[in-house]
Short mmCIF file of C-alpha atoms in Angstrom, two decimals:
data_model
loop_
_atom_site.label_atom_id
_atom_site.label_comp_id
_atom_site.label_asym_id
_atom_site.label_seq_id
_atom_site.Cartn_x
_atom_site.Cartn_y
_atom_site.Cartn_z
CA MET A 1 6.20 -9.83 -16.94
CA ASN A 2 4.65 -8.24 -19.73
CA ASP A 3 4.83 -4.41 -19.03
CA THR A 4 1.36 -3.95 -21.42
CA VAL A 5 -0.50 -5.30 -18.01
CA ALA A 6 -0.95 -3.09 -15.66
CA MET A 7 0.42 -3.94 -11.89
CA VAL A 8 -2.89 -2.82 -10.70
CA LYS A 9 -6.30 -1.61 -12.53
CA ALA A 10 -9.67 -1.26 -11.20
CA GLU A 11 -13.09 -1.20 -13.16
CA GLY A 12 -15.79 0.92 -11.06
CA VAL A 13 -15.15 -0.33 -8.13
CA HIS A 14 -17.89 0.29 -5.06
CA LYS A 15 -17.78 -0.18 -1.96
CA SER A 16 -20.66 -0.06 0.96
CA PHE A 17 -20.64 -0.76 4.52
CA GLY A 18 -24.34 -0.91 5.35
CA ARG A 19 -25.86 2.22 3.68
CA ASN A 20 -22.62 4.04 3.79
CA GLU A 21 -21.48 4.21 0.28
CA VAL A 22 -17.59 4.05 0.48
CA LEU A 23 -16.01 3.68 -2.71
CA LYS A 24 -18.50 4.89 -5.58
CA GLY A 25 -17.09 3.78 -8.69
CA ILE A 26 -13.37 3.86 -8.49
CA ASP A 27 -11.20 3.49 -12.69
CA LEU A 28 -7.47 3.62 -12.35
CA GLU A 29 -4.02 1.84 -13.13
CA VAL A 30 -1.21 1.22 -12.67
CA ARG A 31 2.37 0.17 -14.67
CA PRO A 32 4.29 -2.36 -13.15
CA GLY A 33 7.15 0.12 -11.78
CA GLU A 34 5.05 3.02 -11.33
CA VAL A 35 4.26 4.31 -7.77
CA MET A 36 1.21 6.33 -7.60
CA CYS A 37 0.16 8.28 -4.21
CA VAL A 38 -3.02 8.75 -3.27
CA VAL A 39 -4.53 12.18 -1.48
CA GLY A 40 -7.25 13.29 -0.16
CA PRO A 41 -9.30 14.69 2.59
CA SER A 42 -10.38 11.81 5.64
CA GLY A 43 -13.06 10.00 4.95
CA SER A 44 -12.65 9.73 1.21
CA GLY A 45 -11.90 6.47 0.49
CA LYS A 46 -8.11 5.70 0.22
CA SER A 47 -7.59 3.44 2.30
CA THR A 48 -10.90 1.25 1.97
CA PHE A 49 -9.61 1.04 -1.77
CA LEU A 50 -6.75 -0.22 -0.64
CA ARG A 51 -7.63 -2.55 1.78
CA CYS A 52 -9.44 -3.29 -1.20
CA ILE A 53 -6.67 -4.53 -3.40
CA ASN A 54 -5.34 -7.68 -1.75
CA HIS A 55 -9.35 -8.48 -1.15
CA LEU A 56 -8.92 -7.43 2.79
CA GLU A 57 -12.06 -6.28 1.83
CA LYS A 58 -14.29 -7.59 -0.43
CA ILE A 59 -16.11 -5.09 -3.10
CA ASN A 60 -19.86 -5.17 -3.77
CA ALA A 61 -19.30 -4.41 -7.76
CA GLY A 62 -16.88 -3.76 -10.65
CA LYS A 63 -14.07 -5.59 -11.14
CA LEU A 64 -10.21 -5.55 -9.38
CA TRP A 65 -7.15 -6.68 -11.11
CA VAL A 66 -3.14 -7.37 -9.79
CA ASP A 67 -0.83 -8.50 -12.42
CA GLY A 68 -3.46 -9.38 -14.89
CA GLU A 69 -5.58 -11.71 -12.61
CA LEU A 70 -8.73 -10.55 -10.98
CA VAL A 71 -8.77 -9.93 -7.38
CA GLY A 72 -10.58 -12.32 -5.12
CA TYR A 73 -12.93 -14.06 -7.87
CA GLN A 74 -12.06 -15.86 -10.77
CA GLN A 75 -14.03 -16.02 -14.09
CA LYS A 76 -15.95 -18.29 -15.83
CA GLY A 77 -17.90 -17.11 -18.50
CA ASP A 78 -20.02 -14.15 -17.41
CA LYS A 79 -19.94 -15.32 -14.07
CA LEU A 80 -17.26 -14.62 -11.49
CA TYR A 81 -16.72 -17.09 -8.40
CA GLU A 82 -15.38 -16.20 -5.08
CA LEU A 83 -11.85 -17.81 -4.31
CA ARG A 84 -11.18 -19.48 -1.21
CA ASP A 85 -10.33 -18.13 1.67
CA ARG A 86 -6.39 -20.26 1.06
CA GLU A 87 -6.43 -19.01 -3.23
CA VAL A 88 -7.07 -15.32 -1.63
CA ALA A 89 -4.13 -15.64 0.77
CA ALA A 90 -1.62 -17.17 -1.40
CA LYS A 91 -2.35 -14.34 -4.02
CA ARG A 92 -1.84 -11.86 -0.94
CA ARG A 93 1.49 -13.56 -0.36
CA GLU A 94 2.39 -11.40 -3.40
CA ILE A 95 1.12 -7.93 -2.01
CA GLY A 96 3.11 -6.35 0.70
CA MET A 97 1.25 -3.92 3.26
CA VAL A 98 2.19 -1.44 5.60
CA PHE A 99 -0.07 -0.13 7.57
CA GLN A 100 -0.26 2.91 9.84
CA ARG A 101 0.39 1.32 13.00
CA PHE A 102 3.44 -0.70 12.68
CA ASN A 103 1.14 -3.87 13.98
CA LEU A 104 4.47 -5.60 14.31
CA PHE A 105 4.42 -8.45 16.95
CA PRO A 106 4.66 -7.16 20.29
CA HIS A 107 6.50 -10.90 21.87
CA MET A 108 8.67 -11.09 18.76
CA SER A 109 12.50 -9.60 18.00
CA ALA A 110 13.03 -7.08 14.95
CA ILE A 111 14.28 -9.72 13.02
CA GLU A 112 11.17 -12.57 14.55
CA ASN A 113 8.51 -10.68 12.76
CA ILE A 114 10.35 -10.97 9.71
CA VAL A 115 10.94 -14.86 9.22
CA GLU A 116 7.80 -15.58 10.84
CA ALA A 117 5.80 -15.13 7.63
CA PRO A 118 8.45 -16.68 5.02
CA CYS A 119 8.52 -19.40 7.06
CA GLN A 120 4.98 -19.85 7.93
CA VAL A 121 3.22 -18.65 5.12
CA LYS A 122 5.64 -20.01 2.45
CA GLY A 123 8.02 -22.93 3.80
CA GLU A 124 11.62 -21.31 4.01
CA SER A 125 14.30 -22.55 5.89
CA LYS A 126 14.71 -20.60 9.49
CA SER A 127 18.12 -20.04 8.02
CA VAL A 128 17.25 -18.39 4.72
CA ALA A 129 14.88 -16.31 5.99
CA ARG A 130 16.95 -15.37 8.90
CA GLU A 131 19.71 -14.05 6.20
CA ARG A 132 17.03 -12.36 4.20
CA ALA A 133 16.00 -10.30 7.31
CA MET A 134 19.34 -9.24 8.29
CA ASN A 135 19.83 -8.83 4.13
CA LEU A 136 16.53 -6.42 4.97
CA LEU A 137 17.39 -4.77 8.89
CA ASP A 138 20.57 -3.25 6.42
CA ARG A 139 18.87 -2.04 3.86
CA VAL A 140 16.18 -0.04 6.09
CA GLY A 141 18.92 1.26 8.30
CA LEU A 142 18.40 -1.09 11.07
CA ALA A 143 20.66 -4.04 11.60
CA ASP A 144 22.16 -3.41 14.73
CA ARG A 145 18.67 -3.30 16.15
CA SER A 146 17.50 -6.77 14.98
CA ARG A 147 17.34 -8.17 18.83
CA ALA A 148 15.49 -5.33 19.60
CA TYR A 149 11.71 -5.47 20.87
CA PRO A 150 8.75 -2.87 19.26
CA ARG A 151 9.09 -1.39 23.01
CA GLU A 152 12.51 -0.78 22.26
CA LEU A 153 11.93 0.58 18.90
CA SER A 154 10.71 4.45 18.29
CA GLY A 155 7.39 4.45 16.03
CA GLY A 156 10.07 5.48 12.77
CA GLN A 157 12.43 2.46 13.75
CA GLN A 158 9.00 -0.04 13.79
CA GLN A 159 7.41 1.14 10.86
CA ARG A 160 11.08 0.53 8.60
CA VAL A 161 10.56 -3.60 10.71
CA ALA A 162 7.32 -3.31 9.16
CA ILE A 163 8.12 -1.97 5.52
CA ALA A 164 11.05 -4.98 5.74
CA ARG A 165 8.72 -7.26 7.21
CA ALA A 166 6.63 -6.63 4.02
CA LEU A 167 9.50 -7.35 1.82
CA ALA A 168 9.98 -10.77 2.90
CA MET A 169 7.58 -11.68 1.17
CA GLU A 170 9.56 -11.01 -2.16
CA PRO A 171 5.54 -8.95 -3.17
CA LYS A 172 5.61 -7.72 -6.91
CA LEU A 173 3.61 -4.88 -5.06
CA MET A 174 3.56 -2.41 -2.49
CA LEU A 175 0.56 -0.86 -0.98
CA PHE A 176 1.00 2.26 1.92
CA ASP A 177 -1.66 2.89 3.88
CA GLU A 178 -0.36 6.42 5.53
CA PRO A 179 2.97 5.29 6.87
CA THR A 180 4.38 8.06 7.83
CA SER A 181 1.32 9.59 9.71
CA ALA A 182 1.22 7.91 13.36
CA LEU A 183 5.19 9.40 13.52
CA ASP A 184 6.82 12.22 14.63
CA PRO A 185 7.69 14.94 12.89
CA GLU A 186 11.46 14.09 12.89
CA LEU A 187 10.79 10.19 12.50
CA VAL A 188 9.40 10.68 9.39
CA GLY A 189 12.49 11.49 7.41
CA ASP A 190 14.29 7.97 7.96
CA VAL A 191 10.77 6.12 6.78
CA LEU A 192 10.47 8.13 3.17
CA ALA A 193 13.81 7.50 2.53
CA VAL A 194 13.13 3.70 2.57
CA MET A 195 10.67 4.35 0.46
CA ARG A 196 12.49 6.17 -2.03
CA GLY A 197 15.04 3.71 -2.19
CA LEU A 198 11.89 1.20 -3.25
CA ALA A 199 11.10 3.64 -5.91
CA ASP A 200 14.08 3.86 -6.99
CA ASP A 201 14.41 -0.02 -7.57
CA GLY A 202 11.70 -0.23 -9.40
CA MET A 203 8.78 -1.78 -6.59
CA THR A 204 5.56 -0.96 -7.77
CA MET A 205 3.95 0.65 -4.97
CA VAL A 206 0.47 2.39 -4.50
CA VAL A 207 0.85 5.32 -1.46
CA VAL A 208 -2.12 7.04 0.67
CA THR A 209 0.04 9.70 2.68
CA HIS A 210 -0.70 13.44 3.05
CA GLU A 211 3.82 13.80 2.89
CA MET A 212 3.63 16.07 -0.39
CA GLY A 213 6.97 16.80 -0.61
CA PHE A 214 7.59 12.87 -0.97
CA ALA A 215 4.59 12.72 -3.69
CA ARG A 216 5.66 15.83 -6.33
CA GLU A 217 9.82 13.77 -5.45
CA VAL A 218 9.03 10.03 -5.98
CA GLY A 219 5.72 9.70 -6.91
CA ASP A 220 5.16 9.28 -10.90
CA SER A 221 1.34 9.22 -10.85
CA LEU A 222 -1.26 11.88 -8.42
CA VAL A 223 -4.66 10.73 -7.52
CA PHE A 224 -6.58 13.14 -5.55
CA MET A 225 -9.78 11.45 -3.91
CA ASP A 226 -12.85 12.84 -2.01
CA ASP A 227 -15.56 11.47 -1.39
CA GLY A 228 -14.86 8.02 -2.72
CA VAL A 229 -14.86 8.59 -6.07
CA VAL A 230 -11.14 10.43 -8.24
CA VAL A 231 -12.03 13.53 -8.40
CA GLU A 232 -8.12 14.42 -10.04
CA GLN A 233 -5.38 12.70 -11.16
CA GLY A 234 -2.09 13.22 -13.28
CA ARG A 235 1.36 13.77 -12.97
CA PRO A 236 1.97 14.73 -9.45
CA THR A 237 3.97 18.33 -10.42
CA ASP A 238 0.64 19.26 -12.39
CA VAL A 239 -1.90 18.36 -10.15
CA ILE A 240 0.07 19.98 -7.62
CA ASN A 241 0.72 23.40 -9.20
CA ASN A 242 -1.84 23.29 -11.80
CA PRO A 243 -5.00 21.70 -10.07
CA GLN A 244 -8.87 21.57 -11.98
CA HIS A 245 -11.60 20.78 -10.26
CA GLU A 246 -12.30 22.98 -6.63
CA ARG A 247 -12.52 20.25 -4.81
CA THR A 248 -8.53 19.61 -5.05
CA GLN A 249 -7.78 23.00 -5.41
CA ARG A 250 -9.23 23.31 -1.91
CA PHE A 251 -7.45 20.67 -0.42
CA LEU A 252 -4.19 21.60 -1.50
CA SER A 253 -4.53 25.16 -0.97
CA ARG A 254 -4.70 23.89 3.23
CA VAL A 255 -2.58 20.98 2.76
CA VAL A 256 0.37 23.24 0.26
CA GLY A 257 -0.96 26.42 -0.18
CA THR A 258 -0.24 25.92 -3.37
CA ALA A 259 -3.64 25.38 -5.36
CA GLN A 260 -4.70 28.78 -7.50
#
């Protein structure tokens, strides 16, 4: 991959639900191998922006690229044409997404959850998919729970299976939508450790999170969003220790108590 091409590039991205304008012109770039953490109050548009990156939500204005290709559209001359659903789905395979609420199939074991998409979507053989699934379960510390069903796993274990499931498609980009916010505090560390490992391996990640310690230690960049706009962005230590905008200062004073 050409390192000069941004893995994610947003230009003037707008998104509305009815009369409610949720994104009001987002401009962002994520470099290959970068971990971008996105923070902000509830309702600021963070999760909506994440869902726009893989076209789970269609943007109303602006442009979004992933690895140099427009998301959900094809440009011919000056006009944009929306891709067919199966074309969008093919592009979405390259983007892994981990949700707040795990979204595992309850009637499938951990390993069955992981092999489902590679077999059904990519047409992989069961043996190849299962071998990768076991390697991924080992990577997230759950090799001994491969036959357990979601109801038999803790929230933290379910989320680690969900991460393994996303990785099974061998994505070039991982999106995390507040992956620890539904977990009991003592379960958060195991999930963050898996995410740290992905960052160490060079995975490009956009992480919507309230875990400021993770943002400070693992993030390459930190974006603060409020009311549908990017208020401030920069190196995590700079933004956390010396926020320049009053809105950022107010938010951080509540979250980490380090704002000036």
